[in-house]
Coordinates of C-alpha atoms in Angstrom, one line a residue:
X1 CA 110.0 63.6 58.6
X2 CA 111.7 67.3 59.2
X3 CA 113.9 67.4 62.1
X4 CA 111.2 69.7 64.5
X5 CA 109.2 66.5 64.3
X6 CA 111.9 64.3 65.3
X7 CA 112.8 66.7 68.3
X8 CA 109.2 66.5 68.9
X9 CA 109.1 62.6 68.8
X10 CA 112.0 62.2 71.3
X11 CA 110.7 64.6 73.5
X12 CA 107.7 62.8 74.2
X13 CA 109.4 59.4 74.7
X14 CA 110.3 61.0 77.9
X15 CA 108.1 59.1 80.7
X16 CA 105.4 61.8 81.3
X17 CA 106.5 62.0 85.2
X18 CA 110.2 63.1 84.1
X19 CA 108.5 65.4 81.6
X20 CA 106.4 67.0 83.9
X21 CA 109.0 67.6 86.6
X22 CA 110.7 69.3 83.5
X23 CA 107.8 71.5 83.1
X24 CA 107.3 72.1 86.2
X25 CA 110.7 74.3 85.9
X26 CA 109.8 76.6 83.2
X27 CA 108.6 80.3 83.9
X28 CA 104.7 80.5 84.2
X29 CA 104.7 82.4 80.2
X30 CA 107.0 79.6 79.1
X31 CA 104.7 76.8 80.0
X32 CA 101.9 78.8 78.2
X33 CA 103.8 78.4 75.3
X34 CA 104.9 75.1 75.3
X35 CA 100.9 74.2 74.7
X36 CA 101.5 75.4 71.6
X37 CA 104.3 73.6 70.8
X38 CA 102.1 69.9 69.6
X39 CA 98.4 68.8 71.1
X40 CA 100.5 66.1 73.0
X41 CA 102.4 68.7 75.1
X42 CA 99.2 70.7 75.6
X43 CA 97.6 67.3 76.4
X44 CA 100.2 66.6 79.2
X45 CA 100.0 70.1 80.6
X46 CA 96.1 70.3 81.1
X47 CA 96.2 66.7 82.6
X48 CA 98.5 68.4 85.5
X49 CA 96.8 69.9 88.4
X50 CA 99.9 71.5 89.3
X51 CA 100.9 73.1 85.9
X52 CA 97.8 74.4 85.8
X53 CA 97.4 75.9 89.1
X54 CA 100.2 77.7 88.5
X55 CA 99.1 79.2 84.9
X56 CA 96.1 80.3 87.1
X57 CA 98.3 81.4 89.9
X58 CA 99.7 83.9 87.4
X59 CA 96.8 84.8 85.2
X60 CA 94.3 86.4 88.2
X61 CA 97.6 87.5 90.1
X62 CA 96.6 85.0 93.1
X63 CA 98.3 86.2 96.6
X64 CA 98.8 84.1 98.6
X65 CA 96.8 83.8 102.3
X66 CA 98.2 86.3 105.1
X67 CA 98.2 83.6 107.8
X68 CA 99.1 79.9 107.8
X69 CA 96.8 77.4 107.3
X70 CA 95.8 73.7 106.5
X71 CA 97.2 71.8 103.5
X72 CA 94.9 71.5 100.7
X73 CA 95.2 69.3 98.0
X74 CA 96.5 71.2 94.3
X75 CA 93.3 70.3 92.6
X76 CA 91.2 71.4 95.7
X77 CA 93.0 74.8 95.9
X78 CA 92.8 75.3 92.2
X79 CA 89.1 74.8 92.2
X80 CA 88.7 77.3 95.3
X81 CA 90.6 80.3 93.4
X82 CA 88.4 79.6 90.1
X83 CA 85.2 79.7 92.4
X84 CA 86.3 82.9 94.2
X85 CA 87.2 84.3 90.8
X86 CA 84.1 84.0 89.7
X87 CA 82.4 85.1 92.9
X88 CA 84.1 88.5 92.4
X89 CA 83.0 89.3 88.9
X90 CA 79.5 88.6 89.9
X91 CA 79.9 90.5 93.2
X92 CA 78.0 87.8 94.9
X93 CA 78.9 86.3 97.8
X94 CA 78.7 82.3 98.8
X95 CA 78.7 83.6 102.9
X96 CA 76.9 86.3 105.3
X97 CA 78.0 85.9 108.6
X98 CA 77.4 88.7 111.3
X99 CA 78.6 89.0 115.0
X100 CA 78.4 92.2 117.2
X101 CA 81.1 94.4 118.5
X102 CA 80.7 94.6 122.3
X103 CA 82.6 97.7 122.1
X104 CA 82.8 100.6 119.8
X105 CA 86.2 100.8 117.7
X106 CA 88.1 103.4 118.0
X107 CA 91.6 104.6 116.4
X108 CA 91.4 100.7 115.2
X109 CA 93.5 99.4 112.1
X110 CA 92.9 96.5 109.8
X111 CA 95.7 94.2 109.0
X112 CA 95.1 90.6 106.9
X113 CA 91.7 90.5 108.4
X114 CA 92.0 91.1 112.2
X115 CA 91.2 94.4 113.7
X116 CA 93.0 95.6 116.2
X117 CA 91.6 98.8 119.0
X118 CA 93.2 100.5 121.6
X119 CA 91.1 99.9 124.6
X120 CA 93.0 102.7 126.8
X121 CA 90.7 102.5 129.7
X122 CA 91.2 99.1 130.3
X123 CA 95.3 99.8 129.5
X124 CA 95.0 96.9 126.5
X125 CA 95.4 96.5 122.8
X126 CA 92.6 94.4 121.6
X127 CA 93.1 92.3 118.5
X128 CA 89.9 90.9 117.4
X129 CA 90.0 88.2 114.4
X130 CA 86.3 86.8 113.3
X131 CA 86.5 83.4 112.3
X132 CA 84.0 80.7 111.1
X133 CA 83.3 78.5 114.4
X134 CA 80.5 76.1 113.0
X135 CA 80.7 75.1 109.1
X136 CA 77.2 73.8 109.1
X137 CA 75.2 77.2 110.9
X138 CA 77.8 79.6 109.3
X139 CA 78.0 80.6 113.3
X140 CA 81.1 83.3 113.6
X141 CA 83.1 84.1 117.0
X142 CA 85.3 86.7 117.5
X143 CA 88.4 85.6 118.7
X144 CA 90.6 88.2 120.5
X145 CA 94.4 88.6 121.7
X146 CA 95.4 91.2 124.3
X147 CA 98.2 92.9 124.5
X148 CA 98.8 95.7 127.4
X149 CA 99.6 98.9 127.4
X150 CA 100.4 102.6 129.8
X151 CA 97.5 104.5 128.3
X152 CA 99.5 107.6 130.3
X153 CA 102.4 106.9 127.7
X154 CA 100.9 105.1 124.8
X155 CA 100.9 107.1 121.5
X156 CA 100.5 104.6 118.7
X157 CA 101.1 100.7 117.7
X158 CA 100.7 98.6 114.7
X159 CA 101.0 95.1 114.4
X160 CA 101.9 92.3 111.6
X161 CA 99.8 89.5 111.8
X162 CA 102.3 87.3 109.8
X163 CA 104.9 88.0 111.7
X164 CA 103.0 87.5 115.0
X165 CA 104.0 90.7 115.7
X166 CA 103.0 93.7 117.3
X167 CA 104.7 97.2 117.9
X168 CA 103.7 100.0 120.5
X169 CA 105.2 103.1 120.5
X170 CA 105.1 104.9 123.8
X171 CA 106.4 108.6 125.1
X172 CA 109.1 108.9 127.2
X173 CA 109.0 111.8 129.7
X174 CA 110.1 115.4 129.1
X175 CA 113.8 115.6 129.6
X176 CA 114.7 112.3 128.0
X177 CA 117.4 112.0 125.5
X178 CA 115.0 110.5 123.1
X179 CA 111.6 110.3 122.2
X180 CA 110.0 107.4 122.0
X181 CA 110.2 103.7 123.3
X182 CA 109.5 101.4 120.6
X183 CA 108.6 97.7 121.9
X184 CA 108.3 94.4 120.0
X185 CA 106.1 91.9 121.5
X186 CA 104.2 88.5 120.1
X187 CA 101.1 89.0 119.0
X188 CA 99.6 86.1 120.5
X189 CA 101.6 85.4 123.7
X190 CA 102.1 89.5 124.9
X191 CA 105.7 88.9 125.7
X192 CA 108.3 90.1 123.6
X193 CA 108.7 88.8 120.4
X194 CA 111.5 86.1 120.5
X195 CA 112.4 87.0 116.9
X196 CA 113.5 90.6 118.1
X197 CA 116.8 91.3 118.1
X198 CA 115.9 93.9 121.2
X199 CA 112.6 93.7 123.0
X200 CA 112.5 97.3 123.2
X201 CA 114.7 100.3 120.9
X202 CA 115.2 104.2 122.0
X203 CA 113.6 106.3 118.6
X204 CA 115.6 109.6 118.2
X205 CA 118.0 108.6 120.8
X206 CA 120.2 112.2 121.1
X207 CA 118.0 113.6 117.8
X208 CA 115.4 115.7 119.8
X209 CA 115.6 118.6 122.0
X210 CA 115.0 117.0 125.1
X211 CA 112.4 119.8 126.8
X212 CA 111.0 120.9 123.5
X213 CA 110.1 118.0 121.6
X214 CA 106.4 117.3 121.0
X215 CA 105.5 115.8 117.9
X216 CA 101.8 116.3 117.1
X217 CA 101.6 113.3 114.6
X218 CA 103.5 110.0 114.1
X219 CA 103.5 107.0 111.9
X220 CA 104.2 104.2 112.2
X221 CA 104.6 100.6 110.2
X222 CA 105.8 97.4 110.1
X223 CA 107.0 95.6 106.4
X224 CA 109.7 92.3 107.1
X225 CA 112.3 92.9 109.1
X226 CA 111.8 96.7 109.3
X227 CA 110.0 99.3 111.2
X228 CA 109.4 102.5 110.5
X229 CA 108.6 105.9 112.4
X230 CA 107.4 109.3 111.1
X231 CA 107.0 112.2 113.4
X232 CA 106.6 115.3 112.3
X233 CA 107.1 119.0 113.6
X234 CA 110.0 117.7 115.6
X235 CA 112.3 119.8 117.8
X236 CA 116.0 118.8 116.9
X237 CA 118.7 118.7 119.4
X238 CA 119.8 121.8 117.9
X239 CA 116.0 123.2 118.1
X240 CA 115.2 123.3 114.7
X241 CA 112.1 122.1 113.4
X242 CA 112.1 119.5 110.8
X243 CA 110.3 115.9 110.3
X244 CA 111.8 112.7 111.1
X245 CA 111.9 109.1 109.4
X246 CA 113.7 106.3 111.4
X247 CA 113.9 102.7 110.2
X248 CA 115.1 99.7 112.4
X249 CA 116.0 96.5 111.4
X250 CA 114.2 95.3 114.3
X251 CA 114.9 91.5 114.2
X252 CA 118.9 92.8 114.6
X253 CA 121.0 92.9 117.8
X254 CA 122.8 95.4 117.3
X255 CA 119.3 97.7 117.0
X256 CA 120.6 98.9 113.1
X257 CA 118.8 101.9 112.4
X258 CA 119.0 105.0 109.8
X259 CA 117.7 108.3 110.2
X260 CA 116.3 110.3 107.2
X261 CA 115.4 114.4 108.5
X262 CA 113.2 116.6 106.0
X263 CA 112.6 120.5 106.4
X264 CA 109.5 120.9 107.7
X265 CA 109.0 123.4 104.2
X266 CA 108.3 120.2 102.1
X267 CA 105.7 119.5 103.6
X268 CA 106.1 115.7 104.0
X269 CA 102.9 113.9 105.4
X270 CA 103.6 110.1 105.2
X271 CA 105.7 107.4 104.2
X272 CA 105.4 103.6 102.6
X273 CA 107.2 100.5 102.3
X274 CA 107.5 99.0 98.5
X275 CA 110.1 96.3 99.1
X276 CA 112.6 95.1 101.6
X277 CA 114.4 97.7 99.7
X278 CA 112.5 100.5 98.6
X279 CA 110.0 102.8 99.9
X280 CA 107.8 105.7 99.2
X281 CA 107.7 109.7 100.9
X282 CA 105.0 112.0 100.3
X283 CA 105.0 115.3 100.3
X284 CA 102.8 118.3 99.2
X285 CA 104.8 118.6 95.8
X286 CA 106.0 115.2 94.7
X287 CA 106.9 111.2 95.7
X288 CA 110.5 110.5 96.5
X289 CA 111.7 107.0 96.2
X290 CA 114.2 105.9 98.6
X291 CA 116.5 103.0 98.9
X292 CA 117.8 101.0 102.2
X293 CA 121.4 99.8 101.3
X294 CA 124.1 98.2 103.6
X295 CA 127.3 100.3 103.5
X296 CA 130.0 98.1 105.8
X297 CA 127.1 96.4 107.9
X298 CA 125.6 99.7 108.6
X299 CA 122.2 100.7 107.0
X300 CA 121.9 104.2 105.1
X301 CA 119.0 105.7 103.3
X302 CA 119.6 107.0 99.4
X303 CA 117.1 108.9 97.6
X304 CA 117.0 107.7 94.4
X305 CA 114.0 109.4 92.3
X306 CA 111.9 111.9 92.6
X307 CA 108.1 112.1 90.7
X308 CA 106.2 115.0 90.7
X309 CA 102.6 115.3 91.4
X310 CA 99.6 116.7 88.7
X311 CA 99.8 120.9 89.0
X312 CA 96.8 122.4 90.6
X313 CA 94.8 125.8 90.3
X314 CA 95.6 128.5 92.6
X315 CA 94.7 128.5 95.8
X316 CA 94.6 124.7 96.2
X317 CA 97.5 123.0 97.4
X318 CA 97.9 118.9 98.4
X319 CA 97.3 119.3 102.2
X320 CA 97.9 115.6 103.1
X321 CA 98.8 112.5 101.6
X322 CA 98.4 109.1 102.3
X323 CA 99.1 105.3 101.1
X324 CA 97.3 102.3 101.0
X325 CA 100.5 100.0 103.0
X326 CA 100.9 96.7 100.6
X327 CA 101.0 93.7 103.5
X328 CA 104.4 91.9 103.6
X329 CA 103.1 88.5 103.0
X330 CA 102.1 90.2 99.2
X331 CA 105.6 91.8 98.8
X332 CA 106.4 89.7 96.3
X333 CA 103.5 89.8 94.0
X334 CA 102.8 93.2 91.9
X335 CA 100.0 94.9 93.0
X336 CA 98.2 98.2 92.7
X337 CA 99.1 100.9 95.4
X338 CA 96.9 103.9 96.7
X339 CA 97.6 107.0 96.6
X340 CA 95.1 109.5 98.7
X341 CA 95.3 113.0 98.1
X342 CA 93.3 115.7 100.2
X343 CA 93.2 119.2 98.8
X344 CA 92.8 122.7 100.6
X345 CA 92.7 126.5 100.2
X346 CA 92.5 129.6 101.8
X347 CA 89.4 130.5 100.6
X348 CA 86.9 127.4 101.1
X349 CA 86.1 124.9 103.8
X350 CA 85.4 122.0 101.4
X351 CA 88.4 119.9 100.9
X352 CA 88.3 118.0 97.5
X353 CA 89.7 114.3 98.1
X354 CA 91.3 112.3 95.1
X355 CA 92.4 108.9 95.2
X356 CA 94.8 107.6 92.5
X357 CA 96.1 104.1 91.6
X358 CA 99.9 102.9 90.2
X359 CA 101.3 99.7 90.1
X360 CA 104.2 99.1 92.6
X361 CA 106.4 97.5 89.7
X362 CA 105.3 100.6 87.3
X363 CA 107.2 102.6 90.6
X364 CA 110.2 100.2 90.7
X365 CA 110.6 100.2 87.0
X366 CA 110.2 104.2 86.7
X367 CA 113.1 104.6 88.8
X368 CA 115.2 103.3 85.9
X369 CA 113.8 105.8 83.7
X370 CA 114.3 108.8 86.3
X371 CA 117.8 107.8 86.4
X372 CA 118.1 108.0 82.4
X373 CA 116.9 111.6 82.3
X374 CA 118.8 113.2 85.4
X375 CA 121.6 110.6 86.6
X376 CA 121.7 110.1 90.3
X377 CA 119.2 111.3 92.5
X378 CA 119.7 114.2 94.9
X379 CA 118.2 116.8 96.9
X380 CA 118.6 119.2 94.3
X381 CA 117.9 117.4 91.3
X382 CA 114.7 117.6 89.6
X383 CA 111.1 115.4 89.7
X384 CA 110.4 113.6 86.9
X385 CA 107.0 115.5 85.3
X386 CA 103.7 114.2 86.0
X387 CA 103.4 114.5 82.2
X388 CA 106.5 111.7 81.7
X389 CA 104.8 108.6 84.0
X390 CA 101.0 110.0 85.2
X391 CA 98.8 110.2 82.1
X392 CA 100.0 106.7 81.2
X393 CA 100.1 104.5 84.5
X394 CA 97.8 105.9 86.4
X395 CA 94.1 105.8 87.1
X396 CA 92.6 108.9 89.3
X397 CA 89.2 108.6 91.1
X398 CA 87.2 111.7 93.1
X399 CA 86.2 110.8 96.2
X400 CA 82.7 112.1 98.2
X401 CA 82.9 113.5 101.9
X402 CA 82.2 110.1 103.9
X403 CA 82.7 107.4 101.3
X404 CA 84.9 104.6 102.4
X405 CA 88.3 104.2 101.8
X406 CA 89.6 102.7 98.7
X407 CA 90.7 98.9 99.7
X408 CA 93.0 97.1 97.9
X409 CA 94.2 93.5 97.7
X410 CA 96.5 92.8 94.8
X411 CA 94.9 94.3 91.1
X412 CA 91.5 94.1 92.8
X413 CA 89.6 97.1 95.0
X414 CA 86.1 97.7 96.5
X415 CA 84.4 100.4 98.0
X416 CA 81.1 101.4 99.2
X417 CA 79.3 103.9 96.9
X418 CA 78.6 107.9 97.8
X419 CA 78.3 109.4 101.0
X420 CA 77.3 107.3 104.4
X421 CA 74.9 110.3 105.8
X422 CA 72.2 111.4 103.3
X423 CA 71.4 115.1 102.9
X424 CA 68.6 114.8 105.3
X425 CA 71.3 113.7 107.8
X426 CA 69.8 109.6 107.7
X427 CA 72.2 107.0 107.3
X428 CA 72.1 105.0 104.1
X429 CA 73.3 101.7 102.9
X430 CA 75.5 101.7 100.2
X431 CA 76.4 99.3 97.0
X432 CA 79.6 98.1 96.7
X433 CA 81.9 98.7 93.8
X434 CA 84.7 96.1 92.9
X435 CA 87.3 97.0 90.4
X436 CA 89.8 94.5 88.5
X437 CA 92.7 96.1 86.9
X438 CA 94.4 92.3 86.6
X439 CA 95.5 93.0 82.8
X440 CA 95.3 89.5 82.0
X441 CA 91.1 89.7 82.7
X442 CA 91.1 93.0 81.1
X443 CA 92.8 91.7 77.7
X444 CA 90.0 88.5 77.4
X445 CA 87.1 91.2 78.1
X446 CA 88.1 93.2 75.1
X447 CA 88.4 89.6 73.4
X448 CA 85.2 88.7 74.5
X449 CA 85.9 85.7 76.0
X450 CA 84.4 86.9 79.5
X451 CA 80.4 87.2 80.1
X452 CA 79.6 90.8 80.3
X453 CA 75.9 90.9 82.1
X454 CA 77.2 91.5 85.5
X455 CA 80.5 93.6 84.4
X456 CA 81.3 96.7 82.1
X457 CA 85.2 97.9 80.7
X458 CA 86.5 100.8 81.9
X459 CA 89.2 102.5 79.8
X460 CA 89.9 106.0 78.5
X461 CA 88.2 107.9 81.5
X462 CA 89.3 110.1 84.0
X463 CA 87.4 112.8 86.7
X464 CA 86.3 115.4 85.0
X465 CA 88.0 118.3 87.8
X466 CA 88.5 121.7 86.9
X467 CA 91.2 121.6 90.3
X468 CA 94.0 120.4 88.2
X469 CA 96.1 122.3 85.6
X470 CA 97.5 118.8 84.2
X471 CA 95.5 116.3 82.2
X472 CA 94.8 113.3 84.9
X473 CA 95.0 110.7 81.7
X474 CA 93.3 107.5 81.1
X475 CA 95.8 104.9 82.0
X476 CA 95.0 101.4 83.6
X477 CA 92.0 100.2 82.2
X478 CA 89.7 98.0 85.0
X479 CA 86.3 95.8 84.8
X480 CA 83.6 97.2 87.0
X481 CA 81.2 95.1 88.5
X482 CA 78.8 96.7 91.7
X483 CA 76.3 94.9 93.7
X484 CA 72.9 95.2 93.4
X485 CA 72.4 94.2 97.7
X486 CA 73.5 97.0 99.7
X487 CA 75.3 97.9 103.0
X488 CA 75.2 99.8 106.0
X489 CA 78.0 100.2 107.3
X490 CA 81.1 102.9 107.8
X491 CA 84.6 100.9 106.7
X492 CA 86.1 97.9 105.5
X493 CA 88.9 95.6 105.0
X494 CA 89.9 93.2 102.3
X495 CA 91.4 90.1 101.4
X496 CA 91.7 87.2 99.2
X497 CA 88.0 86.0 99.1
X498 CA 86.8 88.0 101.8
X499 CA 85.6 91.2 102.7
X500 CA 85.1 92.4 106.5
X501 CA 82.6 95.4 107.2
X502 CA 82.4 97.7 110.3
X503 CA 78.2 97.5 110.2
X504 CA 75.9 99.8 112.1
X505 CA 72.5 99.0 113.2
X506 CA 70.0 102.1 114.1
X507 CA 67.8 101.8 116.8
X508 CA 64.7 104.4 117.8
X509 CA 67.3 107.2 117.2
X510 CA 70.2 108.2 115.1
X511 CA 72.5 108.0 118.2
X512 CA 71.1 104.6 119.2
X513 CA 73.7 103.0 117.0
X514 CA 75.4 99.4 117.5
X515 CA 78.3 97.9 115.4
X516 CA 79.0 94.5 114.1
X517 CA 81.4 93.2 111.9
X518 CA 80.2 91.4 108.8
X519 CA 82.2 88.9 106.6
X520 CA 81.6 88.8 103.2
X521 CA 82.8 85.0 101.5
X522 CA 83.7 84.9 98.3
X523 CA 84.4 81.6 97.0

């Protein structure tokens, strides 16, 4: 007998409990290969709910839910992910449930499935979460927190479900020595949040000119322990004119905070967290990638690479970009990110809209590979080409006029298909197209060990646009799958297993429109 079966041998004269809390240790690819290792190993593995809840954990990139619920038993939860799994590749549904809005939404944001509106009239925030209220008649309610506001100063919120958090961002009047009053209150209680290490913070405290200042767009977002705030076309102290980033460490006492100014030149239009650590800027030339470090308990902001964007034709230049924010609770998970690119020039009205997709890791990782090419980062120091990372990790989509914004949730999108108004000005229900880039699914389609009849491979295309001077490439491949039931309705949200539409119903006119909000279950 050679000495690998004697290792063998003794290894499985370990009692199977201790053997599986050994197991149990080993990195998700690790345990895939000790199947391999004898059929009594493999044996053990597949007889353990847990072991193989995590292999399928890792294999369809599983997030985890947004908000806390009940405890479900391993086997149970295992069985739930294969039958949602399954419900997405088919694009069928399990559950249509459908409640009306009794008011229309405006200036509302989605965040892990509850909408939230600014209802100035009636000085509130509304946060309005549908849930299931009878199992048996798939009956929905809507249930709503309020949270109040001074519509004379109220300029913007957004809110973290997670955290139980929500931020408002009010004006302070002309002649103040800073801008903005930033408050952090509970999400469910409206008082402040007791996790907040102040209940309310002065943004651009001695930044801003104090008769002058009048930013004409802000935003605004929550990711961990951080908020941030982007105003731009902001009169300095020194009445310049530049845009402004400001991150807080909001759960800290001492209100830690770093400021980040950019010349208004650049043309930066947003900004995005990645990490704890890391975050995204836009602007109408290229991405910058920024770190938050601690220097002596202080926080500072350190650009660390720089990636250009795809050249285009003369006159057209990127006129506003925009991200798809990854929610905190999937900040640890790799995942695809959004980025939305609206074109514009001098000479036409029509402004072409792209949308383009990158994993976050592909970001993180690229930074390495920035540094290796131009040392440290700097304002002076050049972007990486589009030709060194965007051919090969990205995946570029042209948009129509009113179709619905690309949702994301992990390596899995959906959208609804073409334009909301026909050319006859009628509104028109649309099919819904869901995407998996999860390269796991994509490798066993090319295998062929995935049915096909409801599903096709996507790989080695890209839009076909004579806008840009760069080749657009055809990196991440993705399994299509679109329904054949259509949908009438104007936006979206998505999660896990669900999908939440904004609906409309027409009446005897095209103005005679209500709203609902539809959940779609997927399990």
């Amino acid at each position: 007998m050679n000495q690998e079966n004697n290792i063998t041998l003794k290894l499985m004269d370990v009692p199977a409990e201790l053997l599986l809390y050994i197991l149990g240790h080993l990195d998700v690819y690790d345990l895939v290969r000790a199947r391999k290792v004898c059929s009594d190993i493999r044996q053990l593995i597949d007889s353990s709910s847990e072991l193989q809840y995590l292999i399928d954990v890792r294999y369809f990139n599983a997030i985890p839910a947004s908000l806390p619920g009940g405890d479900i038993a391993i086997a149970t939860r295992r069985q739930l992910l294969q039958n949602s799994e399954a419900a997405w590749q088919r694009a069928e549904y399990s559950q249509r449930n459908s409640i009306p809005m009794p008011y229309s939404p405006d200036n509302y944001r989605w965040s892990c499935g509850i909408l939230g509106i600014p209802a100035k009239s009636l000085q509130q925030l509304k946060f309005v979460q549908p849930s299931l209220s009878d199992g048996d008649t798939h009956t929905i309610d809507l249930q709503q927190r309020i949270c109040k506001i001074d519509n004379t100063v109220f300029e913007g919120y957004s809110f973290s479900p997670a955290q139980d958090l929500v931020a408002i961002l009010s004006r302070t009047m002309r002649g103040e020595s800073h801008a903005y009053d930033v408050t952090f209150r509970s999400l469910s209680e409206d008082k402040p949040h007791p996790d907040a290490g102040s209940p309310l913070v002065k943004a651009l405290d001695n930044q801003i000119h104090p008769q002058l200042f009048d930013s004409p767009y802000t935003q605004s977002m929550i990711f961990g322990d951080y908020y941030g705030l982007f105003c731009k076309y902001a009169h300095t102290a020194d009445d310049e004119l530049v845009d402004f980033l400001q991150i807080w460490n909001w759960k800290s006492k001492e209100a830690s905070q770093c400021l980040q100014m950019f010349d208004t030149d650049c043309g930066t239009t947003n900004f995005s967290f990645l990490t704890n650590d890391r975050f995204l800027v836009a602007s109408a030339r290229e991405l910058k990638l920024f770190s938050l470090d601690t220097i002596d308990s202080v926080n500072a902001i350190r650009l660390v690479a720089r990636f250009s964007f795809p050249a285009l034709r003369d006159p057209f230049i990127f006129h506003f970009i925009t991200f798809n924010p990854i929610p905190f609770h999937a900040s640890a998970h790799n995942q695809l990110i959004a980025i939305n690119m609206c074109m514009s020039a001098p000479t036409t009205n029509k402004s072409p809209y792209f949308t383009f997709y990158i994993e976050r890791n592909t970001l993180l990782e690229l930074e390495s590979t920035y540094i290796s090419r131009y040392g440290e980062a700097s304002q002076d120091s050049p972007s990486l080409p589009w030709s060194a990372w965007g051919p090969k990790y990205t995946r570029f989509f042209e948009n129509s006029d009113s179709s619905c914004t690309h949702r994301i949730f992990g390596f899995r999108s959906a959208e609804l298909i073409g334009d909301l108004v026909s050319r006859d000005g009628v509104l028109q229900p649309r099919s819904l197209r869901i995407r998996d880039f999860n390269p796991h699914r994509v490798t066993d389609f090319k295998a062929g060990n995935i049915s096909t009849s409801h599903q096709r491979l996507v790989e080695g295309e890209s839009p076909n646009s004579t806008l840009f001077l760069d080749p657009l490439g055809p990196g991440l491949p993705y399994i299509e799958t679109i329904s054949q039931e259509k949908f009438l309705a104007n936006d979206m949200t998505m999660e896990a297993n669900r999908i939440t539409l904004l609906s409309l119903k027409v009446g005897n006119s095209i103005h005679d429109i209500s709203q609902s909000i539809e959940m779609l279950d997927f399990e």
